[in-house]
PDB file of C-alpha atoms in Angstrom:
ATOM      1  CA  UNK A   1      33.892  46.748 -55.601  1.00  0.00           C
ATOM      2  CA  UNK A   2      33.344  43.176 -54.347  1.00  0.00           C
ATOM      3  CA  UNK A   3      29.696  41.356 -54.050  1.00  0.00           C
ATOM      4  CA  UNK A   4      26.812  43.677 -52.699  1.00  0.00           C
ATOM      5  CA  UNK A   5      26.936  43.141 -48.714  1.00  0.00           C
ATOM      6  CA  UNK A   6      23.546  44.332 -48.524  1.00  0.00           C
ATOM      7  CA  UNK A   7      22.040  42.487 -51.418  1.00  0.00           C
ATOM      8  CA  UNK A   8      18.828  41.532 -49.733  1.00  0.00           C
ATOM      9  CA  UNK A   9      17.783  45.478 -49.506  1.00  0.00           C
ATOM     10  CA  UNK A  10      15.349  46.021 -52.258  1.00  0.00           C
ATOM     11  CA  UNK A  11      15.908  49.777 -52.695  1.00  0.00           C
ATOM     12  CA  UNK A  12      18.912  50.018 -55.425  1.00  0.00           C
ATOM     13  CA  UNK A  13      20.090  53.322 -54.345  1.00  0.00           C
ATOM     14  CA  UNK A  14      20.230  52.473 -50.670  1.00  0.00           C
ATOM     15  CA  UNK A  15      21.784  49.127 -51.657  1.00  0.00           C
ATOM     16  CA  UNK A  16      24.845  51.162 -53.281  1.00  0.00           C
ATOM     17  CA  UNK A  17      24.952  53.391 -50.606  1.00  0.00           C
ATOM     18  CA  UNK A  18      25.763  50.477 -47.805  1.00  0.00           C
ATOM     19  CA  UNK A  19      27.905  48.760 -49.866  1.00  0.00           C
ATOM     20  CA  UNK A  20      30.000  52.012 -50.729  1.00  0.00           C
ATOM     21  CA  UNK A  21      29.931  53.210 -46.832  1.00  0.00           C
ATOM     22  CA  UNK A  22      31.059  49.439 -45.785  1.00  0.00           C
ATOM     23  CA  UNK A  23      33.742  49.566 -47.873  1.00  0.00           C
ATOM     24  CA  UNK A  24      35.024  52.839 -46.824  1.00  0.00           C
ATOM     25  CA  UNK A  25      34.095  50.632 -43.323  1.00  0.00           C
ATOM     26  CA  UNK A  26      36.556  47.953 -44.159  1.00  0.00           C
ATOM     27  CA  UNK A  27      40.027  50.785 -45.070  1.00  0.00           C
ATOM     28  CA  UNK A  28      38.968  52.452 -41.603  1.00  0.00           C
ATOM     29  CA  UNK A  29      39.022  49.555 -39.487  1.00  0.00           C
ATOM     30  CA  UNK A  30      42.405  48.384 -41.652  1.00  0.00           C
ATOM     31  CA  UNK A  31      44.152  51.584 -40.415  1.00  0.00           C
ATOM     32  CA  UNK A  32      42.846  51.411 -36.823  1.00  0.00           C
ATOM     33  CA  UNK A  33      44.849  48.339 -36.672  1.00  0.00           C
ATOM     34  CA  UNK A  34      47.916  49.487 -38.085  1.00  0.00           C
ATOM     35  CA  UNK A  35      50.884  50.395 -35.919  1.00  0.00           C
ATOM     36  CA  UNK A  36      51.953  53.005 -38.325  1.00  0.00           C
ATOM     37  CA  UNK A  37      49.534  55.108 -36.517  1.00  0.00           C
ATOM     38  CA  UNK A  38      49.289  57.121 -32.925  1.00  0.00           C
ATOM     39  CA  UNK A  39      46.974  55.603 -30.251  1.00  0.00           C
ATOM     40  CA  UNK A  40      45.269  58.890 -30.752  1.00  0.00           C
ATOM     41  CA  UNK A  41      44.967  58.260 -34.630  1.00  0.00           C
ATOM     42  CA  UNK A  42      43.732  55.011 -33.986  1.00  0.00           C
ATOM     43  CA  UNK A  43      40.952  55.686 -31.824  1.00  0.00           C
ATOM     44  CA  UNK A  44      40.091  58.431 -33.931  1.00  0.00           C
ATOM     45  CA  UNK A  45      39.734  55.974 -36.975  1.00  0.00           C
ATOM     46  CA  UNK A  46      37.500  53.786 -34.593  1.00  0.00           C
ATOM     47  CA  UNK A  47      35.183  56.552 -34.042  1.00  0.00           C
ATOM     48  CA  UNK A  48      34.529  56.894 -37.481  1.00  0.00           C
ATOM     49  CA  UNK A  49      34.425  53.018 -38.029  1.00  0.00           C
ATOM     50  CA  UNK A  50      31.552  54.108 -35.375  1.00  0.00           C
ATOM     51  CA  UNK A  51      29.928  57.268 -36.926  1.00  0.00           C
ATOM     52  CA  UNK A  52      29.779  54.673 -40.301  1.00  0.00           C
ATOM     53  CA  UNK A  53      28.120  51.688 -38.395  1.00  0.00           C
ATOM     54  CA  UNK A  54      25.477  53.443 -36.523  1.00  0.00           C
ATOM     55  CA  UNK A  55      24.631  55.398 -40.302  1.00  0.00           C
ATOM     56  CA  UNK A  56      24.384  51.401 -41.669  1.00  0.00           C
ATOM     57  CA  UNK A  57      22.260  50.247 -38.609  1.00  0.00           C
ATOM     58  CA  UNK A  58      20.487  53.355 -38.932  1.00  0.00           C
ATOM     59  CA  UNK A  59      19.622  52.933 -42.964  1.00  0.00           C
ATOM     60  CA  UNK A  60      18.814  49.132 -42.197  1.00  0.00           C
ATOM     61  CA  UNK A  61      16.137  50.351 -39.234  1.00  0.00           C
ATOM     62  CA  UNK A  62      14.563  52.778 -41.810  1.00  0.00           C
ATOM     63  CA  UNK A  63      14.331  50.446 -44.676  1.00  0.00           C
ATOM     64  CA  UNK A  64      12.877  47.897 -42.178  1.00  0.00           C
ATOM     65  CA  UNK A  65      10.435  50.285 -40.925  1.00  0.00           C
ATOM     66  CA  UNK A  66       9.716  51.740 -44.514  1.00  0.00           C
ATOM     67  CA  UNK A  67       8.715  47.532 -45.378  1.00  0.00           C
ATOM     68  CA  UNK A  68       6.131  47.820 -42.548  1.00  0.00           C
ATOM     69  CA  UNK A  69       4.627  50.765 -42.122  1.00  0.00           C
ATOM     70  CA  UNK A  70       3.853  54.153 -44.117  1.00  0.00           C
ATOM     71  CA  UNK A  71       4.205  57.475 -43.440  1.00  0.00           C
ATOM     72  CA  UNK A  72       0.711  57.840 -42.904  1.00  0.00           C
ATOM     73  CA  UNK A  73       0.604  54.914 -40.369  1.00  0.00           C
ATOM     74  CA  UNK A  74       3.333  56.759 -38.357  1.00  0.00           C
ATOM     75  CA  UNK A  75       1.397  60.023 -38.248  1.00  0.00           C
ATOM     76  CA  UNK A  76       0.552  61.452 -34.604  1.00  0.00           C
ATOM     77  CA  UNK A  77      -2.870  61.995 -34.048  1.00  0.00           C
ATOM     78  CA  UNK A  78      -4.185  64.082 -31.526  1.00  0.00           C
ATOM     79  CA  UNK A  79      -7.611  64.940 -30.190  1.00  0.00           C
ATOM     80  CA  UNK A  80      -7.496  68.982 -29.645  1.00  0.00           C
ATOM     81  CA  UNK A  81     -10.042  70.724 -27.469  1.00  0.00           C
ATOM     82  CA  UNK A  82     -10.556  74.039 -29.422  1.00  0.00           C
ATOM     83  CA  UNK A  83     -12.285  76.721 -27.103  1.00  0.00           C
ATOM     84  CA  UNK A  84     -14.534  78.952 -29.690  1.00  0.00           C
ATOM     85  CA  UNK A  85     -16.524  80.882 -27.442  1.00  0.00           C
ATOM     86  CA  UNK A  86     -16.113  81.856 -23.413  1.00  0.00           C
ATOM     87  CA  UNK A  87     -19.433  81.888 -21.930  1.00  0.00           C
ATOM     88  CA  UNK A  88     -18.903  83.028 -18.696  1.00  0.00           C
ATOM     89  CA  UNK A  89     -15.517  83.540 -16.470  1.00  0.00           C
ATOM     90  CA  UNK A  90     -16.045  81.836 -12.725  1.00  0.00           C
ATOM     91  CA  UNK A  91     -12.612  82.865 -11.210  1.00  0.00           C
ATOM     92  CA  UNK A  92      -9.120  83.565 -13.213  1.00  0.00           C
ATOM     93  CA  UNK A  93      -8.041  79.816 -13.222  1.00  0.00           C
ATOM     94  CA  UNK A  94     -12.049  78.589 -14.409  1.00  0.00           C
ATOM     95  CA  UNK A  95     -14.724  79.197 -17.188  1.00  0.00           C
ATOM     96  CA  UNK A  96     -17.225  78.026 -18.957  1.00  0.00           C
ATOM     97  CA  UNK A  97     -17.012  77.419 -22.593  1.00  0.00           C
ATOM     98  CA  UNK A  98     -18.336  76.394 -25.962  1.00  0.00           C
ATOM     99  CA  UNK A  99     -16.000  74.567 -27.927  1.00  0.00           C
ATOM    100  CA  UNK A 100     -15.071  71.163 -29.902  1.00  0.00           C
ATOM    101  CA  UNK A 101     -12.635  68.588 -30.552  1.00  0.00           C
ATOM    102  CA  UNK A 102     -10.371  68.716 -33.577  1.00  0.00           C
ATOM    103  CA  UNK A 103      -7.950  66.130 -34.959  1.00  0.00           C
ATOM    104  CA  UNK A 104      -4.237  67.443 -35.250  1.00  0.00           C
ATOM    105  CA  UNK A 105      -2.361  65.212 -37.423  1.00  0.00           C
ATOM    106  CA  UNK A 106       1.310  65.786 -36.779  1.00  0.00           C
ATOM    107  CA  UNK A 107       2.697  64.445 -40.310  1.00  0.00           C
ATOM    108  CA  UNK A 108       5.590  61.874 -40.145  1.00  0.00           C
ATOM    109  CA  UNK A 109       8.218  61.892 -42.674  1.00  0.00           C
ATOM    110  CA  UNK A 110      10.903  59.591 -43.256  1.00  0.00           C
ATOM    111  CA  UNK A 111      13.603  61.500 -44.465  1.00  0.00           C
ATOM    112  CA  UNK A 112      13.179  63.635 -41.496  1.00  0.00           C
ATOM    113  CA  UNK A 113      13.826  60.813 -38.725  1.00  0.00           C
ATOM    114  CA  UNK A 114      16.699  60.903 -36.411  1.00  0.00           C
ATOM    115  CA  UNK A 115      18.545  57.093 -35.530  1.00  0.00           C
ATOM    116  CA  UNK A 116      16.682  57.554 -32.036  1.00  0.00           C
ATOM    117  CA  UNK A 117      13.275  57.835 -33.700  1.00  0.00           C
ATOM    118  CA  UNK A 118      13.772  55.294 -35.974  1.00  0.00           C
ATOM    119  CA  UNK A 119      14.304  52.963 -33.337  1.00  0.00           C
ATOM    120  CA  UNK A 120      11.583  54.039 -31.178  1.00  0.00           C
ATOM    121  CA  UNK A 121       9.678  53.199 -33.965  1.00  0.00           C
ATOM    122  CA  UNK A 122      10.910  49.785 -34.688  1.00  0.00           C
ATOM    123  CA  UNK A 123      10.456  48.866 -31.309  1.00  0.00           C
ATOM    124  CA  UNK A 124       6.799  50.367 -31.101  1.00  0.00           C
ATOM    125  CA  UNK A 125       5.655  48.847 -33.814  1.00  0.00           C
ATOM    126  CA  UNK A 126       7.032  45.083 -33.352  1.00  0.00           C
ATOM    127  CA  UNK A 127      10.247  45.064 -35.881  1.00  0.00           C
ATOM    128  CA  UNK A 128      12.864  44.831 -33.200  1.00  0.00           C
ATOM    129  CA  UNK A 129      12.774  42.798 -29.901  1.00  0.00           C
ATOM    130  CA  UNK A 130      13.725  45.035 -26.554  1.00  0.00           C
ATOM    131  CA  UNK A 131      16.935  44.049 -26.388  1.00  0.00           C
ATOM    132  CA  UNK A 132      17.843  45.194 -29.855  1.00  0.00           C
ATOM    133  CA  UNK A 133      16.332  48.231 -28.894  1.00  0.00           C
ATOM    134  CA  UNK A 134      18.743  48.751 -26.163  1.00  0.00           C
ATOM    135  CA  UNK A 135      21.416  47.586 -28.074  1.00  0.00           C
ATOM    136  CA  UNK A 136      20.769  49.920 -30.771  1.00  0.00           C
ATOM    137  CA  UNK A 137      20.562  52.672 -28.128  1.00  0.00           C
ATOM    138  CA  UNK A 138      23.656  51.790 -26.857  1.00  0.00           C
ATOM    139  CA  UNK A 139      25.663  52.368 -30.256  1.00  0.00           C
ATOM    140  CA  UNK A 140      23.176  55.818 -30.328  1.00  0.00           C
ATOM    141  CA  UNK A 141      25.144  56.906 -27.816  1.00  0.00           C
ATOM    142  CA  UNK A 142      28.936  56.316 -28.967  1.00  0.00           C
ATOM    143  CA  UNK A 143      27.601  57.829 -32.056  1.00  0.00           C
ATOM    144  CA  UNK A 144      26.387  60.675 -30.354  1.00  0.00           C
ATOM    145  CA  UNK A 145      29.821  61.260 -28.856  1.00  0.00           C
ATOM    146  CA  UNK A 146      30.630  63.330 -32.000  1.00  0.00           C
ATOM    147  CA  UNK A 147      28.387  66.351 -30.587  1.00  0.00           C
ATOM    148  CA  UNK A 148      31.219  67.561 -28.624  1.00  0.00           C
ATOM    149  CA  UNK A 149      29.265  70.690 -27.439  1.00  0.00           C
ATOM    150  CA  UNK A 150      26.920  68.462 -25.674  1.00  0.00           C
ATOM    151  CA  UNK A 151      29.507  65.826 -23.527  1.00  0.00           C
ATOM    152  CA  UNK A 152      29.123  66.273 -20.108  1.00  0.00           C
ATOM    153  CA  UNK A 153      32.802  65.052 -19.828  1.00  0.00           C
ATOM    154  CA  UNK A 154      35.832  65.114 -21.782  1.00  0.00           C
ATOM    155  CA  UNK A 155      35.948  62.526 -24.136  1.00  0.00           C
ATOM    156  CA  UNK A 156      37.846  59.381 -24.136  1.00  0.00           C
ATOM    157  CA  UNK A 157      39.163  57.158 -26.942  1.00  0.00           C
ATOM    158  CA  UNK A 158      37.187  54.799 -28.543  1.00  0.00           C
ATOM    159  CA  UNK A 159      38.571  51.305 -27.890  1.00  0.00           C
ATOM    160  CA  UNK A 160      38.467  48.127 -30.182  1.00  0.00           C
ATOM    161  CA  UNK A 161      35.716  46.571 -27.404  1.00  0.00           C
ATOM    162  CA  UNK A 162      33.585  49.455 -28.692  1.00  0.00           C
ATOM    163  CA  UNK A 163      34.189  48.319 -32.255  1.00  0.00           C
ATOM    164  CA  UNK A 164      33.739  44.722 -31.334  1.00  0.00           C
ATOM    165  CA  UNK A 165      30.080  45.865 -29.700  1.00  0.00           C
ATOM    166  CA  UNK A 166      28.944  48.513 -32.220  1.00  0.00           C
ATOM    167  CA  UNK A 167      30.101  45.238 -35.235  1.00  0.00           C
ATOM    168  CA  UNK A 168      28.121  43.078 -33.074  1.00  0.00           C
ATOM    169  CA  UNK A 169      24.825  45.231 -33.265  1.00  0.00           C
ATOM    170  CA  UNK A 170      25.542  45.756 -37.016  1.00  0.00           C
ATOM    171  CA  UNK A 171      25.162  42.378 -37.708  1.00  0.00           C
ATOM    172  CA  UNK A 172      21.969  41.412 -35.510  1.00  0.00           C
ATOM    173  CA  UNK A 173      20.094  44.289 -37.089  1.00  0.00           C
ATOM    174  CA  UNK A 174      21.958  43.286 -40.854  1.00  0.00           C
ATOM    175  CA  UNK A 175      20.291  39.192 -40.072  1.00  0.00           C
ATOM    176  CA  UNK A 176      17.089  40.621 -38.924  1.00  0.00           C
ATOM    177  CA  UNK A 177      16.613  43.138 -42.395  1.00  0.00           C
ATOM    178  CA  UNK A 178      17.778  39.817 -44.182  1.00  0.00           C
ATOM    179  CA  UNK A 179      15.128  37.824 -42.518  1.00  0.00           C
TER     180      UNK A 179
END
């Protein structure tokens, strides 16, 4: 394998990992080019030149987030009136009660977020502009494209401009993690 692409990550595991998946990267996008291969071939190369990108952009946004926050930081907390007594029942919509607030702490764990709440959470906590956001979004969706059984319309190839714009993303989010 050539020179770590991804040297900058500090995580030696995750390092391997994006080097490894970029080079399997770099033979898809070689065969998607190739005119050895079907149109239909081709496009079906691209889309997992795709699938691969949005997993790198999608590591790179975790790692990021992992630098700046903790799991503890990203917990949900929530202020939860709990009733423990009725008192008296005015009508069937109305009461009066005895009863407190509680904190719920909905637990976050890393390992358990999706590419869409990773980025939520970049953007929400200051580690990628708006437009990255959108961006990011964007290649969310072509990614998403594999869940046939949710497409609201047959699907159509995936086209080098697609490649050129999911690349593009790659890299922004790639200089910002290096940064």
């Amino acid at each position: 394998m050539s020179e770590a692409n991804f040297a900058f990550v500090t995580d030696a595991i995750l390092q391997r990992n994006l080097d490894i998946t970029f080079e399997h990267l770099i033979e898809l996008l070689s065969l998607s080019e190739s005119n050895k291969y079907t149109e239909t071939l081709k496009s079906s190369f691209r889309k997992t030149v795709i699938i691969y990108t949005a997993s790198i952009v999608e590591a790179l946004l975790l790692w990021m987030l992992k630098q700046n926050t903790s799991e503890e930081t990203l917990a949900k907390r929530q202020t939860v009136f709990k009733v423990s007594k009725v008192i008296y029942d005015i009508n069937p919509a109305e009461r009066i009660v005895l009863g407190k607030d509680e904190i719920k702490i909905e637990k976050c764990r890393f390992e358990k977020l999706n590419l869409d709440q990773v980025n939520d959470l970049c953007k929400e906590h200051g580690i990628i502009s708006d437009s990255i956001f959108k961006d990011v979004d964007k290649v969310r969706g072509l990614r998403n494209r594999l869940h046939i059984s949710t497409l609201a319309k047959v699907e159509g190839d995936y086209s080098k401009d697609d490649l050129e714009f999911v690349f593009s993303v790659a890299r922004m989010v790639k200089n910002l993690a290096k940064a």
